[in-house]
Tab-separated table of C-alpha atoms in Angstrom:
chain	number	residue	atom	x	y	z
A	1088	MET	CA	178.467	59.918	189.364
A	1089	LYS	CA	177.136	62.835	190.565
A	1090	ARG	CA	174.581	62.843	187.928
A	1091	TRP	CA	173.151	59.490	189.666
A	1092	LEU	CA	173.866	60.514	192.822
A	1093	PHE	CA	171.167	63.148	192.957
A	1094	PRO	CA	168.381	61.422	191.554
A	1095	LEU	CA	169.284	58.429	193.501
A	1096	LEU	CA	168.912	60.754	197.055
A	1097	ILE	CA	165.136	61.887	195.774
A	1098	ILE	CA	164.455	58.140	195.678
A	1099	VAL	CA	165.295	57.217	198.759
A	1100	ALA	CA	163.890	60.337	200.586
A	1101	ILE	CA	160.396	59.191	198.929
A	1102	ILE	CA	160.788	55.936	200.089
A	1103	ILE	CA	161.220	57.029	203.686
A	1104	THR	CA	158.700	59.364	203.705
A	1105	GLY	CA	156.072	56.981	202.217
A	1106	CYS	CA	157.238	54.749	205.161
A	1107	SER	CA	156.867	57.520	207.950
A	1108	ASN	CA	153.041	58.226	206.509
A	1109	GLN	CA	152.206	54.836	206.665
A	1110	THR	CA	153.397	54.643	209.852
A	1111	SER	CA	151.475	57.568	211.123
A	1112	VAL	CA	147.880	56.159	210.123
A	1113	GLN	CA	148.875	52.217	210.412
A	1114	PRO	CA	147.704	50.391	213.928
A	1115	LYS	CA	150.368	48.962	215.714
A	1116	LYS	CA	151.619	45.537	214.489
A	1117	GLY	CA	149.297	42.565	215.510
A	1118	GLY	CA	146.170	45.117	216.256
A	1119	LYS	CA	142.801	43.483	215.565
A	1120	THR	CA	140.048	44.558	212.985
A	1121	ILE	CA	136.433	45.503	213.880
A	1122	LYS	CA	133.593	46.677	211.542
A	1123	VAL	CA	131.652	48.838	212.665
A	1124	GLY	CA	127.719	49.239	211.362
A	1125	ILE	CA	126.836	52.854	211.159
A	1126	ARG	CA	124.714	55.700	209.535
A	1127	ASN	CA	125.652	58.682	208.008
A	1128	SER	CA	124.797	60.914	210.510
A	1129	GLU	CA	127.662	59.882	212.876
A	1130	LEU	CA	130.165	59.220	210.385
A	1131	ARG	CA	132.299	61.958	211.822
A	1132	THR	CA	132.465	60.762	215.425
A	1133	TRP	CA	133.380	57.003	214.003
A	1134	GLU	CA	136.120	58.561	211.713
A	1135	PHE	CA	137.350	60.486	215.166
A	1136	ILE	CA	137.488	57.178	217.210
A	1137	LYS	CA	138.692	55.109	214.480
A	1138	GLU	CA	142.022	57.505	214.532
A	1139	LYS	CA	142.449	57.356	218.198
A	1140	ALA	CA	141.787	53.622	217.816
A	1141	ALA	CA	144.817	53.275	215.427
A	1142	LYS	CA	147.015	54.679	218.169
A	1143	GLU	CA	145.828	51.710	220.419
A	1144	GLY	CA	146.508	48.597	218.181
A	1145	LEU	CA	142.804	48.775	217.077
A	1146	THR	CA	141.777	48.962	213.285
A	1147	ILE	CA	138.080	50.122	212.650
A	1148	LYS	CA	136.560	49.626	209.636
A	1149	ILE	CA	133.507	52.068	209.087
A	1150	VAL	CA	130.570	50.559	207.241
A	1151	ASN	CA	128.145	53.246	206.098
A	1152	PHE	CA	124.385	52.043	205.567
A	1153	SER	CA	121.721	54.207	204.313
A	1154	SER	CA	118.527	54.629	206.276
A	1155	ALA	CA	116.822	52.369	204.035
A	1156	TYR	CA	119.084	49.441	205.228
A	1157	ASP	CA	118.668	48.204	209.208
A	1158	PRO	CA	122.475	47.554	210.010
A	1159	ASN	CA	121.039	45.184	212.777
A	1160	GLN	CA	120.543	42.707	209.960
A	1161	ALA	CA	123.777	43.411	208.831
A	1162	LEU	CA	125.258	42.273	212.418
A	1163	VAL	CA	123.098	39.009	212.362
A	1164	GLU	CA	124.371	37.983	209.049
A	1165	GLY	CA	128.087	38.729	210.313
A	1166	ASP	CA	129.065	41.247	207.814
A	1167	ILE	CA	130.107	43.225	210.779
A	1168	ASP	CA	131.185	43.264	214.225
A	1169	VAL	CA	129.058	45.822	216.199
A	1170	ASN	CA	126.836	48.744	215.185
A	1171	ALA	CA	126.030	52.247	216.581
A	1172	PHE	CA	122.709	53.570	215.284
A	1173	GLN	CA	119.862	52.682	217.223
A	1174	HIS	CA	118.147	53.553	220.861
A	1175	VAL	CA	117.613	50.525	223.086
A	1176	ALA	CA	113.861	50.503	223.020
A	1177	TYR	CA	114.445	49.959	219.171
A	1178	LEU	CA	117.026	47.463	219.605
A	1179	ASP	CA	114.378	45.355	222.045
A	1180	ALA	CA	112.015	45.621	219.676
A	1181	PHE	CA	113.872	44.239	216.697
A	1182	ASN	CA	115.067	41.141	218.969
A	1183	GLN	CA	111.471	40.768	219.994
A	1184	LYS	CA	110.238	40.452	216.165
A	1185	ASN	CA	113.335	38.997	214.730
A	1186	GLY	CA	114.055	36.391	217.362
A	1187	THR	CA	117.819	37.995	217.081
A	1188	ASP	CA	120.228	37.995	220.142
A	1189	ILE	CA	121.603	41.531	219.716
A	1190	VAL	CA	122.904	43.062	223.173
A	1191	PRO	CA	124.017	46.173	224.090
A	1192	ILE	CA	127.619	46.684	225.187
A	1193	GLY	CA	127.548	50.766	225.721
A	1194	THR	CA	125.783	53.917	225.761
A	1195	THR	CA	126.796	56.646	223.109
A	1196	ILE	CA	124.372	59.116	222.862
A	1197	ILE	CA	120.440	60.926	222.943
A	1198	ALA	CA	119.856	62.350	219.544
A	1199	PRO	CA	116.590	64.141	220.405
A	1200	LEU	CA	113.341	63.482	218.292
A	1201	GLY	CA	111.858	66.462	217.154
A	1202	LEU	CA	108.289	67.723	215.794
A	1203	TYR	CA	109.303	69.865	212.481
A	1204	SER	CA	107.266	71.403	210.026
A	1205	VAL	CA	107.252	74.149	207.152
A	1206	LYS	CA	103.532	75.412	207.785
A	1207	TYR	CA	103.647	76.498	211.215
A	1208	LYS	CA	105.924	78.211	213.638
A	1209	SER	CA	104.425	77.102	216.862
A	1210	ILE	CA	102.700	74.294	218.479
A	1211	ASN	CA	99.821	76.352	219.224
A	1212	ASP	CA	99.373	77.161	215.308
A	1213	ILE	CA	98.638	73.394	214.631
A	1214	PRO	CA	94.778	73.063	213.956
A	1215	GLN	CA	91.969	70.879	214.639
A	1216	GLY	CA	92.021	67.656	212.610
A	1217	ALA	CA	95.826	68.414	211.262
A	1218	GLN	CA	98.066	65.395	210.280
A	1219	ILE	CA	100.833	64.681	211.667
A	1220	ALA	CA	103.438	62.277	210.437
A	1221	VAL	CA	105.499	59.942	212.893
A	1222	PRO	CA	108.158	56.732	212.260
A	1223	ASN	CA	106.080	53.440	211.905
A	1224	ASP	CA	108.507	51.364	213.585
A	1225	PRO	CA	106.977	50.879	216.797
A	1226	PRO	CA	109.620	52.109	219.251
A	1227	ASN	CA	109.438	55.544	217.482
A	1228	TRP	CA	106.205	55.656	217.183
A	1229	GLY	CA	105.337	55.459	220.632
A	1230	ARG	CA	108.743	57.884	221.412
A	1231	ALA	CA	106.589	60.434	218.847
A	1232	LEU	CA	103.377	59.948	220.882
A	1233	LEU	CA	105.301	60.999	223.957
A	1234	LEU	CA	106.476	63.854	222.538
A	1235	LEU	CA	103.152	64.820	221.269
A	1236	GLN	CA	101.983	64.310	225.252
A	1237	GLU	CA	104.830	66.528	226.043
A	1238	ALA	CA	103.301	69.270	224.309
A	1239	GLY	CA	99.889	68.785	225.558
A	1240	LEU	CA	98.458	67.766	222.360
A	1241	ILE	CA	97.556	64.153	223.151
A	1242	GLN	CA	97.466	61.944	226.166
A	1243	VAL	CA	98.611	58.256	225.966
A	1244	THR	CA	96.811	55.183	227.582
A	1245	ASP	CA	97.599	54.196	231.107
A	1246	ASP	CA	99.051	50.845	230.120
A	1247	PHE	CA	101.175	52.800	227.623
A	1248	ASP	CA	104.732	50.480	227.447
A	1249	GLY	CA	106.719	52.558	225.030
A	1250	ASN	CA	105.392	51.191	221.822
A	1251	GLY	CA	103.202	53.239	219.124
A	1252	GLY	CA	99.850	52.364	217.706
A	1253	GLN	CA	96.734	54.253	217.113
A	1254	ASP	CA	95.051	52.390	220.135
A	1255	LYS	CA	97.882	54.018	222.250
A	1256	ILE	CA	96.089	57.347	222.244
A	1257	LYS	CA	93.838	57.962	225.441
A	1258	GLU	CA	92.725	61.513	224.483
A	1259	ASN	CA	92.932	63.786	221.737
A	1260	PRO	CA	91.205	66.843	221.802
A	1261	LYS	CA	92.432	68.406	218.609
A	1262	LYS	CA	91.661	65.243	216.704
A	1263	LEU	CA	94.914	65.060	215.178
A	1264	LYS	CA	95.415	62.487	212.601
A	1265	ILE	CA	98.219	60.736	213.185
A	1266	ILE	CA	99.803	59.225	210.303
A	1267	PRO	CA	102.733	56.544	210.372
A	1268	VAL	CA	105.417	56.555	207.504
A	1269	GLU	CA	108.731	54.581	207.027
A	1270	ALA	CA	111.249	56.568	208.943
A	1271	ALA	CA	113.563	57.517	206.173
A	1272	ASN	CA	110.258	59.277	204.331
A	1273	THR	CA	109.298	61.493	207.479
A	1274	PRO	CA	111.202	64.745	205.935
A	1275	ARG	CA	109.765	64.154	202.790
A	1276	VAL	CA	106.353	64.388	203.854
A	1277	MET	CA	106.511	67.801	205.726
A	1278	GLN	CA	104.961	69.708	202.753
A	1279	ASP	CA	101.820	67.166	202.960
A	1280	THR	CA	101.189	67.289	206.659
A	1281	ALA	CA	101.049	69.918	209.433
A	1282	GLY	CA	104.254	68.421	210.844
A	1283	SER	CA	106.603	65.650	211.183
A	1284	ILE	CA	108.102	63.958	213.603
A	1285	ILE	CA	111.515	62.955	212.747
A	1286	ASN	CA	114.520	61.051	214.169
A	1287	ASN	CA	117.321	63.337	214.684
A	1288	GLY	CA	119.894	61.319	212.452
A	1289	ILE	CA	117.448	61.507	209.601
A	1290	ALA	CA	116.739	65.117	210.400
A	1291	VAL	CA	120.524	65.792	210.268
A	1292	GLU	CA	120.891	64.149	206.963
A	1293	ALA	CA	117.802	66.246	205.523
A	1294	GLY	CA	119.626	69.138	206.417
A	1295	LEU	CA	117.465	69.984	209.549
A	1296	SER	CA	118.541	71.147	212.695
A	1297	LEU	CA	117.321	70.495	216.735
A	1298	LYS	CA	117.129	74.560	216.973
A	1299	ASP	CA	114.542	73.911	213.770
A	1300	ALA	CA	112.090	72.134	215.580
A	1301	LEU	CA	108.898	73.313	217.043
A	1302	ILE	CA	109.311	71.085	219.873
A	1303	HIS	CA	112.024	68.098	220.554
A	1304	GLU	CA	112.964	66.166	223.580
A	1305	SER	CA	114.357	68.208	226.362
A	1306	LYS	CA	115.065	65.232	228.920
A	1307	THR	CA	117.740	62.435	229.068
A	1308	ALA	CA	115.204	59.457	228.580
A	1309	LYS	CA	116.303	55.970	229.089
A	1310	PRO	CA	114.754	54.268	226.393
A	1311	TYR	CA	115.902	56.625	223.997
A	1312	ILE	CA	119.977	56.510	224.978
A	1313	ASN	CA	121.648	55.052	221.636
A	1314	VAL	CA	124.104	51.953	221.975
A	1315	ILE	CA	126.889	50.237	220.650
A	1316	ALA	CA	125.293	46.817	220.080
A	1317	THR	CA	126.647	43.121	219.111
A	1318	ASN	CA	125.530	39.564	219.041
A	1319	LYS	CA	125.508	38.497	222.360
A	1320	LYS	CA	128.246	35.588	221.741
A	1321	ASP	CA	130.864	38.389	221.207
A	1322	GLN	CA	129.792	40.894	224.099
A	1323	ASN	CA	132.830	39.999	225.807
A	1324	ARG	CA	135.653	40.116	223.254
A	1325	SER	CA	138.090	42.357	224.936
A	1326	GLU	CA	138.949	44.643	221.406
A	1327	LEU	CA	134.962	45.646	221.708
A	1328	LYS	CA	135.035	46.654	225.333
A	1329	LYS	CA	138.416	48.832	224.216
A	1330	LEU	CA	135.880	50.266	221.519
A	1331	VAL	CA	133.392	51.250	223.856
A	1332	ALA	CA	136.020	53.068	226.342
A	1333	LEU	CA	137.024	54.566	223.316
A	1334	TYR	CA	133.895	56.017	222.853
A	1335	GLN	CA	133.212	56.777	226.228
A	1336	SER	CA	136.114	58.980	227.127
A	1337	GLU	CA	135.875	62.285	227.901
A	1338	GLU	CA	137.771	63.329	224.621
A	1339	THR	CA	135.354	61.669	222.610
A	1340	ALA	CA	132.357	63.877	224.404
A	1341	ASN	CA	134.196	66.880	223.798
A	1342	PHE	CA	134.579	66.081	219.840
A	1343	ILE	CA	130.789	65.388	219.601
A	1344	LYS	CA	129.360	68.696	221.561
A	1345	LYS	CA	131.951	70.652	219.388
A	1346	THR	CA	131.127	69.141	216.182
A	1347	TYR	CA	127.330	68.114	216.488
A	1348	LYS	CA	126.237	71.492	218.049
A	1349	GLY	CA	123.802	70.353	220.517
A	1350	ASN	CA	121.886	67.937	218.121
A	1351	TYR	CA	123.744	64.996	219.780
A	1352	ILE	CA	124.358	64.572	223.811
A	1353	PRO	CA	126.883	62.239	224.941
A	1354	THR	CA	125.372	60.179	227.410
A	1355	PHE	CA	127.423	57.571	229.264
A	1356	ILE	CA	125.520	55.330	231.565
A	1357	SER	CA	126.350	51.664	233.008
A	1358	LEU	CA	124.179	48.454	231.075
A	1359	LYS	CA	122.842	47.959	234.863
A	1360	GLU	CA	121.236	51.490	234.895
A	1361	LEU	CA	120.181	51.224	231.135
A	1362	SER	CA	118.288	47.822	231.359
A	1363	THR	CA	116.095	49.457	233.571
A	1364	TYR	CA	114.380	52.127	231.063
A	1365	LYS	CA	111.022	50.328	230.976
A	1366	GLU	CA	110.302	51.889	233.943
A	1367	THR	CA	110.422	54.786	232.411
A	1368	PHE	CA	107.008	54.365	231.094
A	1369	LYS	CA	105.392	53.466	234.514
A	1370	THR	CA	105.727	57.148	235.225
A	1371	LYS	CA	103.907	58.523	232.030
């Protein structure tokens, strides 16, 4: 009898331990599941939120997309419930180009755009006629032009609307050659150009830090505040509102500041205030 008792106790202990572990990581019974499309640069933030959400009865499934695929397309096709990878100006441009109806449901961070170079240590060192690579999608191309204007290298047109293009440059005293490339390729062309303007998330994926940039956005700018977005028909789902509240908590903000060491800036404003972002361009 004693020979069987000890192994039996071990089996019971294993079963109890397994049940205990499952309870610690599983959401409350009856919880909702949300598929969140992100890019790798914010993975740690969403893993943190996933753990918080489970305690609130909300299951989050993280769907991680490479920079070569637009999570907006996955949202339109119904493969995910929300995404969190883009700023509001990019979202509006996507809707306009594709006839889609994706809406922001909450703000998240600003990921400052930066000009990086492997050849020069200062903006002043960039020579006449140098090539500068910029992301080729209109919103980030326009954002790059504003950064070059802030650096005193160019001046945009009086009717600038935030979107980029060669015709959006009014003055270019150094006769810089602006080279539009796929955003995902901006780190790769650094060797072939005087500098490359790189989106923060892509820079982080390439092993670059904001402190490595010759210049970067220094002020909070509404057009470039990142958002959690969903299809308009889903914007009032209660579980999505709970998701936004979890992201916009003080606990999450502190996690972002500590984890990303200034590369990402938590920025929580109302959707009403966000909707006025185009007024920013009128002062340029």
